[in-house]
């Protein structure tokens, strides 16, 4: 019902838009070009461009390009603005098409105030895009951080509608979706496991990142393949004005970024980060190697490398080549055991931007992405290795077309080839007398075709109507469908707007995991004739009210239908199972809730308060609780986040965050079977008996963090000391529960026997109060 009426509305609005394009035959003039940072030459995503005389505005695309068309006139005033930058004004002739590249300079800072010229919240209120959060690396760098390691993904966890996984992790659960239902991209390449250190850090080095956008609903038509959210991460292009660098030295990691020009038309950026936990543990092991009773400490490290180069081929063409490589390594070696465990991501993106004319812009991309893990072990003349991978090769073309001031059209096509290896095992003896292997190999192709148009229906009423066609093939199996997208905006007045939206998403790849948290050993599996794609339909509505300059109140409501959800039957065998499809169960679900956010981005005090009330249920799985509905463990009822940053003056800044969340759900056994080996022997509970899923809620989670930053200005650049305290009031939050048996001793004749009396649950906490200090620098 919902999709039928939405599709009809989409066709009506598209027809209205087509009529508007046809009827706009009077004399027009177009202004187009690129907006960049005047200090570094970086293109600015989402910069606002306005023709003040005509009251027409647009924003730059993902590559800094803008195009705006108005009726021809004698002269116009062109303005451009971006958060943290000084607004640009220029009077220009208005009779002919004009290319006008603009460089924006950073806003001025004084001891008394911070002048933020661009009204970012006003633009957010008047945009048709809803349920979107934009985070800059600059914002993340002033917030408190675990071990002092700034993390953009953890900053996203502080937004409404987003809940984290376990304590300290980078897991994301968005509007009732599972962890694998988030599409995470780095320069358009999919990142399949965005975690280091078993989830405590993300793979994104903040020094290499330019822009991060999170879409929770109202998905633009160019995105597909996941149900719950899209996280679009864009790397820096590289300073094309001068050689510069940045970095930091912390308690467990250090990082360094270099960027600069190569000749007149080319620039580069290279960024690296590494932990040195393994250097510390190796030193401890070496100092204790003479002690026979000393147990070696395992070695662990992670590192990542970002690199990008771009060059202008002329006024209309630019080539980009960017890549990422990151790896985690865990090792333990002694006289009898040699254990190694590694996992990592690799991406490579080649892009070509071409400006056909003043209204049409194109981007062509070729993308490679790879994720794999490998476990190896050698012991007593026997060795084995276990690994898994997902690798894809993609090609896509995207077009932006701005025929006039009333329309902004996007369209594109993509295809992706997938190669899956699920649980590849090799084992055997050193002498070759024993040897065996097993595993599953799968391939698949995903296709996408989309078009969308943002246009004004009547005065103060705008629409963004989009349609995506997606398809999937694997062996002889085919699936596909129509994914309509629609967003509506009505501006009641300059301070008040109402928004609504609908989006359908399909997901053709699935994460296989029997754990509530994301682990490196989780594997991806394709859709087949037995494992059909997942699907979601989400409707959302809300309002935005600009209380004052730089102070915005937003309230959104959503309802999401989830179809063909994948889960695993009770007692499923997911390890080295070549018939793993038999372990799957398929059902459905729903999620709904409301999100309230109050944001302030003007003056010395900035930050936000976010509250989420959410519900999520899954059910209809024949082999799970007889098809009855149950709540997944990430069904967190209430979420509160408070984030505040205060800039005292040029040298001192303080930040604080406080989070509260209803406790996660847990699936605990309702009893245990008893076993006694011989008459008169001890009795032990050996087999847990599980009932309904996730019926126990852990204690509520809450935590406060603070940080203080002192800025220094040496002749060679800028540096700061950042003191961060995680969990400042030492709250012992639950990480997981363990069940311990309490025994009583009774006499049976001359023999004392321990009999289990009851089972107690014990909470295990992870992080106490954790101070850290980091030195950061720029030159």
XYZ file of C-alpha atoms in Angstrom:
779
model
C 0.000 0.000 0.000
C 2.699 2.479 1.022
C 4.920 1.777 -1.973
C 1.981 1.932 -4.433
C 0.865 5.405 -3.352
C 4.462 6.588 -3.051
C 5.206 5.439 -6.594
C 2.112 7.239 -7.912
C 3.154 10.408 -6.097
C 6.663 10.029 -7.557
C 5.234 9.883 -11.106
C 3.003 12.924 -10.528
C 5.862 14.977 -9.119
C 8.192 13.872 -11.915
C 5.603 14.985 -14.497
C 5.302 18.364 -12.766
C 9.087 18.674 -12.821
C 9.229 17.775 -16.540
C 6.627 20.435 -17.322
C 8.699 22.985 -15.442
C 11.798 22.114 -17.453
C 9.936 22.363 -20.774
C 8.270 25.667 -19.855
C 11.521 27.394 -18.875
C 12.370 28.547 -22.390
C 13.024 32.244 -21.643
C 16.556 33.677 -21.819
C 18.748 32.197 -19.102
C 22.268 32.629 -17.805
C 24.309 30.052 -15.877
C 27.074 30.522 -13.322
C 29.237 27.486 -12.619
C 32.618 26.518 -11.221
C 34.399 24.960 -8.256
C 34.572 26.128 -4.619
C 37.824 25.456 -2.749
C 39.548 26.222 0.529
C 41.785 29.221 -0.130
C 44.518 27.949 2.196
C 44.822 24.365 0.982
C 43.029 24.195 -2.355
C 40.733 21.411 -1.052
C 37.351 21.271 -2.780
C 34.461 22.017 -0.400
C 31.523 19.607 -0.274
C 28.126 21.175 0.404
C 29.247 24.826 0.149
C 26.284 27.138 -0.426
C 26.220 29.293 -3.585
C 23.562 31.978 -3.901
C 22.471 34.587 -6.460
C 21.221 37.168 -3.988
C 19.319 39.308 -6.521
C 17.298 36.328 -7.783
C 16.944 34.619 -4.380
C 18.229 31.361 -5.882
C 20.730 29.011 -4.226
C 22.437 25.662 -4.682
C 25.199 23.644 -3.010
C 28.388 22.105 -4.344
C 28.426 18.374 -5.059
C 30.852 15.783 -3.691
C 33.629 17.236 -5.875
C 33.102 20.926 -5.127
C 31.294 21.693 -8.420
C 28.286 24.026 -8.590
C 25.938 25.213 -11.329
C 23.099 27.705 -10.920
C 20.854 29.112 -13.666
C 18.709 32.259 -13.442
C 16.858 34.560 -15.851
C 19.303 36.832 -17.656
C 19.744 40.280 -16.129
C 22.219 43.164 -16.233
C 24.213 42.335 -13.082
C 23.983 39.935 -10.164
C 25.616 39.492 -6.757
C 27.129 36.014 -6.360
C 27.837 34.780 -2.818
C 29.433 31.600 -1.488
C 29.633 30.394 2.113
C 30.820 27.392 4.086
C 30.958 26.677 7.801
C 34.051 28.214 9.367
C 34.818 30.250 6.222
C 34.366 33.936 5.391
C 31.472 34.542 3.024
C 32.453 35.523 -0.522
C 30.594 38.267 -2.442
C 31.142 39.329 -6.056
C 29.134 41.506 -8.444
C 29.139 40.013 -11.958
C 27.483 40.671 -15.321
C 24.297 38.639 -15.601
C 23.703 38.363 -19.338
C 26.170 35.596 -20.325
C 27.142 32.183 -18.958
C 30.075 32.606 -16.584
C 32.591 30.199 -15.086
C 33.617 31.501 -11.664
C 35.880 29.444 -9.408
C 35.823 30.649 -5.813
C 38.357 30.336 -3.003
C 36.981 30.758 0.535
C 39.292 31.837 3.343
C 39.013 30.582 6.963
C 36.863 32.718 9.281
C 38.561 35.100 11.694
C 39.186 34.179 15.318
C 39.655 36.673 18.144
C 40.105 36.393 21.896
C 36.489 37.424 22.452
C 34.523 35.393 19.932
C 34.567 32.977 17.056
C 32.929 34.433 13.962
C 31.102 31.733 12.015
C 29.750 33.366 8.888
C 27.965 30.470 7.190
C 24.597 29.623 8.726
C 24.920 25.844 8.514
C 21.839 25.116 10.625
C 19.684 27.448 8.536
C 20.792 25.596 5.411
C 20.085 22.245 7.099
C 16.556 23.380 7.960
C 15.813 24.450 4.375
C 17.260 21.330 2.694
C 15.004 18.572 1.370
C 17.481 16.029 2.753
C 16.343 14.757 6.143
C 17.826 12.271 8.598
C 21.371 13.276 7.617
C 24.320 14.155 9.866
C 27.526 15.775 8.652
C 30.704 15.544 10.745
C 34.043 17.215 10.124
C 37.370 15.934 11.391
C 37.797 19.325 13.087
C 34.707 18.713 15.249
C 35.887 15.253 16.287
C 39.362 16.437 17.275
C 38.128 18.571 20.185
C 35.926 15.866 21.760
C 37.102 13.486 24.506
C 38.403 10.178 23.161
C 39.230 6.701 24.448
C 43.029 6.458 24.891
C 43.181 9.922 23.300
C 42.568 8.430 19.839
C 40.135 10.666 17.914
C 37.541 8.595 16.061
C 34.974 9.949 13.597
C 32.792 6.828 13.857
C 32.526 7.287 17.630
C 31.518 10.895 17.021
C 28.638 9.594 14.880
C 27.560 7.472 17.860
C 26.832 10.740 19.671
C 24.083 11.647 17.195
C 20.356 10.938 17.562
C 19.133 7.630 16.144
C 22.549 5.964 16.390
C 23.413 3.576 19.199
C 26.778 1.965 19.813
C 27.586 -1.678 20.239
C 29.418 -2.832 23.343
C 31.496 -0.637 25.673
C 34.084 1.420 23.827
C 33.394 -0.171 20.433
C 32.834 1.474 17.056
C 29.708 -0.579 16.337
C 26.731 1.264 14.844
C 23.062 0.339 15.117
C 20.903 2.819 13.225
C 17.140 3.006 13.610
C 16.693 -0.646 14.523
C 19.012 -2.035 11.872
C 21.656 -4.695 12.448
C 25.365 -3.910 12.286
C 25.800 -5.307 8.762
C 23.003 -3.100 7.406
C 25.256 -0.022 7.326
C 26.984 0.856 4.053
C 30.405 2.322 4.921
C 32.364 3.866 2.034
C 35.774 5.507 1.780
C 36.123 7.516 -1.440
C 33.274 5.408 -2.889
C 34.929 2.055 -2.008
C 33.063 -0.213 0.402
C 34.792 -0.900 3.717
C 33.551 -4.256 5.030
C 35.139 -4.235 8.472
C 35.763 -0.678 9.665
C 37.414 -1.720 12.942
C 40.807 -1.983 14.588
C 41.616 -3.599 17.941
C 38.517 -5.855 17.891
C 36.246 -2.859 17.440
C 37.713 -0.305 19.862
C 39.022 1.925 17.039
C 37.758 2.523 13.527
C 39.878 2.282 10.393
C 39.537 6.014 9.683
C 42.512 8.206 10.512
C 40.972 11.635 11.193
C 44.019 13.462 9.771
C 43.283 12.021 6.315
C 39.524 12.725 6.314
C 37.827 15.761 4.781
C 34.114 15.028 5.193
C 31.796 12.400 6.697
C 28.076 12.148 6.062
C 25.637 9.779 7.743
C 22.255 9.092 6.112
C 19.762 7.468 8.516
C 16.720 7.749 6.270
C 15.503 9.580 3.187
C 18.377 7.947 1.305
C 19.401 9.688 -1.928
C 18.854 7.480 -4.979
C 22.587 7.140 -5.726
C 23.056 4.935 -2.653
C 21.986 1.298 -2.454
C 22.925 -2.101 -1.086
C 22.174 -1.672 2.630
C 19.013 -1.222 4.690
C 19.733 1.047 7.635
C 22.324 3.738 6.948
C 24.969 5.084 4.604
C 28.257 6.468 5.931
C 30.010 8.337 3.125
C 33.631 9.171 4.070
C 35.712 11.389 1.791
C 39.492 11.665 1.995
C 41.414 14.914 1.654
C 42.591 15.743 -1.865
C 45.924 17.183 -0.743
C 47.146 20.742 -0.223
C 47.940 22.249 -3.632
C 49.281 25.532 -2.198
C 52.254 24.407 -0.106
C 53.870 21.422 1.594
C 52.229 20.866 4.987
C 51.817 18.154 7.562
C 50.023 17.098 10.721
C 50.256 14.315 13.237
C 50.147 13.285 16.836
C 51.825 11.168 19.481
C 49.543 9.415 21.966
C 49.691 6.702 24.591
C 49.180 3.770 22.200
C 49.296 5.224 18.670
C 51.164 7.794 16.623
C 50.253 9.222 13.245
C 51.726 11.451 10.547
C 50.183 13.077 7.467
C 52.036 14.881 4.670
C 50.417 16.757 1.795
C 51.466 19.226 -0.830
C 51.695 20.186 -4.490
C 53.590 18.398 -7.253
C 54.139 20.987 -9.935
C 51.290 23.348 -10.800
C 48.400 20.982 -11.406
C 48.959 17.998 -9.091
C 48.741 17.481 -5.339
C 49.111 14.537 -2.985
C 48.327 13.424 0.551
C 49.769 10.434 2.411
C 48.803 9.533 5.957
C 49.961 6.726 8.251
C 49.095 5.518 11.746
C 50.484 2.730 13.913
C 50.143 1.359 17.416
C 53.150 0.381 19.468
C 51.506 -1.973 21.939
C 53.561 -4.823 20.467
C 56.824 -2.954 21.105
C 55.919 -2.672 24.786
C 54.837 -6.293 25.144
C 57.922 -7.523 23.257
C 60.155 -5.594 25.650
C 58.365 -7.108 28.640
C 58.642 -10.608 27.171
C 62.351 -10.136 26.507
C 63.010 -8.910 30.047
C 61.266 -11.992 31.501
C 62.508 -14.669 29.101
C 64.884 -16.179 31.705
C 62.012 -16.953 34.068
C 60.661 -20.454 33.370
C 57.237 -19.782 34.939
C 56.610 -16.583 32.935
C 53.780 -16.753 30.379
C 54.450 -14.671 27.312
C 52.179 -11.735 26.558
C 50.693 -11.918 23.031
C 51.881 -9.262 20.594
C 49.368 -7.013 18.891
C 49.532 -4.057 16.543
C 47.498 -2.331 13.893
C 48.498 0.094 11.200
C 46.846 1.877 8.317
C 47.937 3.932 5.351
C 45.914 6.420 3.300
C 47.243 7.902 0.076
C 45.761 10.073 -2.631
C 46.993 11.951 -5.679
C 45.008 14.146 -8.039
C 45.874 16.149 -11.117
C 44.159 18.649 -13.387
C 44.280 17.643 -17.051
C 42.745 20.939 -18.117
C 39.882 23.264 -17.277
C 37.310 20.471 -17.605
C 39.062 17.318 -16.418
C 40.596 16.070 -13.197
C 41.911 12.603 -12.272
C 41.993 11.195 -8.728
C 43.700 8.026 -7.481
C 43.199 7.122 -3.815
C 43.865 4.047 -1.734
C 43.707 2.651 1.758
C 45.472 -0.288 3.357
C 45.089 -1.326 6.986
C 45.858 -4.436 8.972
C 45.617 -5.859 12.494
C 48.107 -8.496 13.637
C 47.948 -10.671 16.730
C 50.704 -13.193 17.492
C 51.826 -15.544 20.241
C 54.927 -17.690 19.820
C 56.803 -19.879 22.273
C 58.624 -23.202 22.198
C 55.500 -25.247 21.429
C 53.000 -22.825 19.914
C 53.068 -20.438 16.974
C 49.722 -18.650 16.674
C 49.018 -15.832 14.236
C 45.801 -13.923 13.569
C 45.531 -11.054 11.093
C 42.762 -9.177 9.329
C 42.661 -6.127 7.124
C 41.047 -3.965 4.448
C 42.397 -2.669 1.164
C 40.666 -0.221 -1.195
C 41.635 1.510 -4.414
C 39.583 4.149 -6.238
C 40.346 5.770 -9.598
C 38.067 8.662 -10.556
C 37.705 10.963 -13.517
C 35.750 14.234 -13.170
C 34.624 15.862 -16.406
C 32.666 19.085 -16.956
C 30.735 18.671 -20.220
C 29.319 22.194 -20.083
C 28.051 24.755 -17.605
C 25.114 22.522 -16.586
C 26.389 18.944 -16.862
C 29.048 17.345 -14.635
C 30.164 13.699 -14.678
C 32.204 11.423 -12.434
C 33.458 8.016 -13.563
C 34.930 5.648 -10.961
C 36.681 2.286 -10.960
C 36.815 0.723 -7.515
C 38.529 -2.220 -5.833
C 37.790 -3.345 -2.285
C 39.060 -6.313 -0.296
C 38.589 -7.622 3.227
C 40.099 -10.834 4.575
C 41.182 -12.514 7.751
C 43.606 -15.358 8.363
C 44.264 -17.533 11.417
C 47.297 -19.818 11.432
C 48.599 -22.171 14.093
C 51.493 -24.578 14.340
C 51.810 -26.988 17.240
C 53.571 -30.306 17.740
C 54.200 -31.098 14.071
C 50.710 -30.113 12.971
C 49.589 -26.863 11.339
C 46.350 -25.346 10.142
C 45.121 -22.099 8.642
C 41.617 -20.678 8.464
C 40.642 -17.681 6.380
C 37.806 -15.835 4.731
C 37.529 -12.928 2.313
C 35.198 -10.735 0.324
C 36.544 -8.876 -2.689
C 34.762 -6.709 -5.211
C 35.502 -4.825 -8.438
C 33.129 -2.007 -9.369
C 32.592 0.538 -12.110
C 30.163 3.451 -11.961
C 29.208 6.666 -13.738
C 27.364 9.541 -12.038
C 25.977 12.665 -13.700
C 24.816 15.972 -12.217
C 22.599 18.073 -14.480
C 21.219 21.507 -13.546
C 18.949 22.592 -16.429
C 17.682 25.680 -14.586
C 17.361 27.170 -11.113
C 14.358 24.975 -10.273
C 15.900 21.567 -10.953
C 18.901 19.568 -9.820
C 19.019 16.192 -11.541
C 21.306 13.294 -10.664
C 21.555 9.998 -12.527
C 23.968 7.137 -12.807
C 24.729 3.498 -13.445
C 26.937 0.980 -11.610
C 27.986 -2.652 -11.656
C 29.920 -4.636 -9.049
C 31.497 -8.089 -9.224
C 31.863 -9.981 -5.907
C 34.186 -12.831 -4.995
C 33.464 -14.624 -1.682
C 35.540 -17.193 0.188
C 33.740 -18.501 3.264
C 35.726 -20.383 5.908
C 38.664 -21.703 3.858
C 40.457 -24.311 6.025
C 43.793 -25.974 5.297
C 45.358 -28.368 7.789
C 47.892 -31.158 7.883
C 50.932 -32.669 9.497
C 54.435 -31.492 8.745
C 55.410 -34.856 7.246
C 52.475 -34.787 4.810
C 50.813 -37.938 6.133
C 47.696 -35.947 7.080
C 46.221 -33.285 4.845
C 42.706 -31.906 4.330
C 40.908 -28.711 3.346
C 37.385 -27.306 3.092
C 35.556 -24.069 2.299
C 32.933 -22.373 0.168
C 33.529 -20.140 -2.843
C 30.788 -17.927 -4.254
C 30.555 -15.106 -6.804
C 27.882 -12.546 -7.635
C 27.115 -9.441 -9.685
C 25.180 -6.407 -8.433
C 23.706 -3.758 -10.755
C 22.300 -0.303 -10.113
C 20.598 2.384 -12.198
C 19.140 5.573 -10.694
C 17.734 9.018 -11.408
C 16.587 11.758 -9.050
C 15.412 15.343 -9.324
C 15.214 18.028 -6.672
C 12.748 20.722 -7.660
C 10.222 23.247 -6.393
C 6.586 22.168 -6.807
C 5.079 25.455 -5.665
C 6.423 28.303 -3.607
C 7.924 26.972 -0.326
C 7.228 23.329 -1.280
C 10.190 21.325 -2.614
C 10.573 17.679 -3.536
C 13.414 15.294 -4.183
C 11.977 12.369 -6.143
C 14.228 9.471 -7.042
C 14.030 5.986 -8.477
C 16.655 3.248 -8.265
C 16.613 -0.057 -10.129
C 18.803 -2.742 -8.574
C 19.616 -6.288 -9.574
C 21.671 -9.287 -8.473
C 22.877 -12.438 -10.209
C 24.695 -15.428 -8.713
C 25.098 -18.589 -10.797
C 21.612 -19.083 -12.226
C 19.870 -17.026 -9.548
C 18.522 -13.530 -10.280
C 16.766 -10.987 -8.090
C 16.074 -7.299 -8.424
C 13.526 -4.615 -7.884
C 12.460 -0.994 -7.866
C 13.597 1.201 -5.000
C 11.627 4.479 -4.972
C 12.868 7.430 -2.899
C 10.899 10.555 -2.057
C 11.600 13.556 0.186
C 9.330 16.577 0.690
C 10.070 19.936 2.313
C 7.610 22.677 3.181
C 9.012 25.919 4.573
C 6.278 27.413 6.732
C 8.386 30.529 7.257
C 12.126 31.392 7.372
C 12.426 29.646 10.762
C 10.090 26.698 10.492
C 10.050 23.744 8.067
C 8.238 20.419 7.844
C 9.770 17.379 6.135
C 8.658 13.912 5.122
C 10.210 11.021 3.248
C 10.004 7.446 2.055
C 12.763 5.071 0.954
C 12.981 1.437 -0.063
C 16.354 -0.333 0.187
C 17.525 -3.826 -0.818
C 20.575 -5.687 0.502
C 22.162 -8.492 -1.492
C 25.092 -9.459 0.776
C 24.770 -10.645 4.372
C 27.091 -10.865 7.370
C 27.330 -14.291 8.999
C 27.792 -13.944 12.745
C 26.546 -15.756 15.805
C 27.787 -13.032 18.144
C 26.102 -9.856 19.285
C 29.210 -7.837 18.450
C 31.183 -7.485 15.233
C 34.227 -9.745 15.156
C 36.970 -10.028 12.533
C 35.965 -13.650 11.933
C 32.451 -12.711 10.796
C 32.075 -13.505 7.104
C 30.005 -12.079 4.258
C 27.691 -14.293 2.241
C 25.853 -13.566 -1.052
C 22.208 -13.889 -1.972
C 21.422 -17.237 -3.615
C 18.346 -19.195 -4.578
C 18.111 -20.186 -0.887
C 19.200 -16.881 0.694
C 17.103 -14.072 -0.715
C 17.917 -10.341 -0.425
C 16.855 -8.354 2.607
C 14.523 -5.390 2.166
C 13.389 -2.380 4.137
C 10.712 0.279 3.668
C 11.050 3.382 5.810
C 8.731 6.365 6.209
C 9.794 9.393 8.197
C 8.423 12.819 9.042
C 9.514 15.672 11.210
C 10.028 19.383 11.657
C 12.914 21.795 12.137
C 12.652 25.075 14.033
C 15.404 27.692 13.974
C 15.040 29.117 17.474
C 17.745 31.721 16.922
C 20.853 32.180 14.792
C 22.941 29.060 15.262
C 20.322 27.242 17.399
C 18.192 24.554 15.711
C 15.573 22.188 17.145
C 14.763 19.063 15.102
C 12.218 16.337 15.804
C 11.782 13.315 13.508
C 9.561 10.229 13.626
C 10.144 7.044 11.636
C 8.660 3.610 11.012
C 10.603 0.878 9.226
C 9.352 -2.436 7.836
C 12.052 -5.116 7.555
C 11.544 -8.057 5.208
C 13.458 -11.306 4.670
C 15.741 -10.765 7.639
C 18.475 -13.373 8.116
C 19.101 -15.095 11.436
C 20.371 -18.488 12.562
C 18.461 -21.362 13.994
C 19.119 -22.310 17.592
C 22.268 -24.388 17.875
C 23.424 -23.447 14.376
C 26.849 -24.656 13.280
C 28.504 -21.679 11.540
C 32.084 -22.897 11.745
C 33.517 -24.821 8.750
C 30.084 -25.766 7.542
C 29.934 -26.312 3.761
C 26.128 -26.499 3.940
C 25.750 -23.317 5.946
C 22.588 -22.245 4.099
C 20.725 -24.960 6.018
C 21.455 -23.070 9.246
C 19.721 -19.867 8.098
C 16.265 -18.761 9.183
C 14.312 -16.026 7.432
C 11.796 -13.694 8.998
C 10.730 -10.101 9.232
C 10.753 -7.209 11.630
C 9.811 -3.627 12.316
C 11.320 -0.620 14.036
C 9.907 2.751 15.003
C 10.810 5.689 17.165
C 11.377 9.394 17.514
C 14.544 11.516 17.617
C 14.889 14.983 19.135
C 18.002 17.078 18.604
C 18.953 20.576 19.762
C 22.078 21.902 18.013
C 24.105 25.069 18.623
C 26.971 26.083 16.319
C 27.369 29.816 17.023
C 29.463 31.553 19.665
C 31.952 30.289 22.211
C 29.670 27.457 23.356
C 28.703 24.883 20.742
C 27.406 21.318 20.752
C 24.174 19.374 20.788
C 21.693 17.439 22.907
C 20.147 14.349 21.297
C 17.415 12.044 22.575
C 16.135 8.867 20.927
C 13.143 6.725 21.850
C 13.273 3.519 19.800
C 11.610 0.112 19.472
C 12.637 -2.838 17.296
C 11.234 -6.377 16.943
C 12.061 -9.373 14.771
C 9.974 -12.487 14.225
C 8.403 -14.911 11.802
C 11.473 -17.212 11.877
C 10.085 -20.771 11.795
C 13.014 -22.259 13.727
C 13.297 -19.479 16.345
C 10.758 -19.284 19.149
C 8.111 -20.838 16.877
C 7.961 -17.664 14.812
C 7.113 -15.371 17.739
C 8.534 -11.840 17.787
C 11.495 -10.982 19.984
C 13.775 -7.999 20.532
C 17.373 -8.158 19.258
C 20.062 -7.396 21.807
C 20.586 -3.878 20.392
C 16.963 -2.898 21.137
C 17.909 0.081 23.297
C 14.809 1.910 24.462
C 16.213 5.309 25.489
C 19.363 7.091 24.340
C 20.563 10.496 25.526
C 23.710 12.266 24.315
C 24.981 15.637 25.504
C 27.985 17.198 23.735
C 29.422 20.615 24.622
C 32.544 22.502 23.535
C 33.580 25.840 25.019
C 36.318 27.997 23.487
C 37.690 30.213 26.269
C 40.167 32.012 24.041
C 42.737 31.370 21.342
C 44.702 28.937 23.503
C 42.169 27.067 25.664
C 39.244 24.854 24.650
C 37.290 22.429 26.839
C 34.836 19.727 25.803
C 32.563 17.317 27.617
C 30.216 14.512 26.606
C 27.664 12.558 28.596
C 25.787 9.528 27.302
C 22.980 7.457 28.745
C 21.356 4.363 27.269
C 18.919 1.741 28.415
C 20.806 -1.484 29.039
C 21.268 -3.888 26.136
C 19.358 -7.135 26.100
C 20.989 -10.476 26.887
C 20.030 -14.072 26.146
C 20.634 -15.990 29.357
C 19.831 -19.637 30.037
C 16.788 -20.219 32.186
C 18.306 -23.348 33.720
C 20.963 -26.047 33.423
C 20.904 -29.814 33.210
C 22.790 -31.631 35.985
C 25.316 -34.402 35.451
C 26.863 -36.785 37.960
C 29.552 -39.096 36.652
C 29.463 -41.814 39.336
C 27.452 -42.420 42.447
C 28.790 -40.273 45.231
C 30.799 -38.085 42.851
C 30.439 -34.357 42.385
C 27.433 -32.935 40.569
C 28.102 -30.261 37.953
C 25.724 -28.181 35.847
C 26.941 -28.869 32.348
C 24.313 -27.956 29.775
C 22.543 -24.598 29.724
C 18.859 -24.656 28.842
C 17.821 -21.610 26.844
C 14.298 -20.271 26.571
C 13.065 -17.197 24.753
C 15.702 -14.906 23.296
C 16.883 -11.679 24.904
C 14.535 -11.544 27.876
C 17.038 -10.008 30.314
C 18.011 -6.338 30.170
C 21.407 -5.324 31.496
C 21.768 -2.322 33.817
C 21.595 1.088 32.157
C 24.745 2.439 30.543
C 25.975 5.940 31.284
C 29.347 7.670 31.125
C 30.867 11.137 31.176
C 34.058 12.226 29.384
C 35.965 15.501 29.437
C 38.911 16.978 27.571
C 40.989 20.134 27.796
C 43.123 21.353 24.880
C 45.937 23.877 25.134
C 47.017 25.382 21.792
C 50.554 26.558 21.093
C 51.764 28.626 18.150
C 55.453 28.040 17.422
C 57.098 29.633 14.394
C 56.911 26.417 12.373
C 53.111 25.992 12.685
C 50.657 25.032 15.398
C 50.496 22.325 18.070
C 48.383 21.417 21.064
C 48.339 19.229 24.139
C 45.083 17.366 24.618
C 44.238 15.916 28.035
C 41.279 13.563 27.806
C 39.561 11.658 30.632
C 37.307 8.801 29.567
C 34.632 7.695 32.083
C 35.449 10.605 34.380
C 33.275 9.444 37.308
C 34.454 5.825 37.037
C 31.128 4.232 36.172
C 31.507 0.441 35.902
C 29.260 -0.301 32.946
C 28.410 -3.898 32.018
C 30.415 -5.370 29.144
C 28.940 -8.852 29.476
C 27.602 -11.228 32.133
C 29.106 -14.505 33.272
C 27.180 -17.213 35.061
C 28.849 -18.789 38.077
C 27.571 -21.761 40.022
C 27.336 -21.550 43.792
C 27.835 -24.935 45.515
C 27.013 -26.277 48.942
C 28.858 -29.190 50.517
C 26.905 -32.127 51.943
C 28.045 -35.387 53.476
C 26.998 -38.686 52.010
C 28.305 -41.127 54.596
C 32.032 -40.492 54.777
C 32.161 -38.612 51.476
C 31.706 -34.861 51.050
C 29.889 -33.932 47.841
C 29.501 -30.477 46.324
C 25.975 -29.913 45.100
C 25.066 -26.895 42.923
C 22.675 -24.700 44.885
C 22.126 -21.738 42.582
C 23.621 -19.868 39.641
C 24.654 -16.233 40.004
C 25.146 -13.700 37.229
C 28.299 -11.600 37.534
C 28.823 -8.393 35.622
C 32.134 -7.921 33.823
C 33.162 -4.300 33.233
C 35.816 -3.174 30.807
C 36.978 0.416 31.242
C 37.407 2.287 34.523
C 38.382 5.957 34.538
C 41.056 6.356 31.827
C 43.105 9.550 31.472
C 45.269 10.067 28.386
C 47.393 12.804 26.889
C 48.195 13.421 23.225
C 50.462 15.908 21.478
C 49.117 17.016 18.099
C 50.883 19.226 15.587
C 50.433 20.969 12.234
C 53.079 22.573 10.055
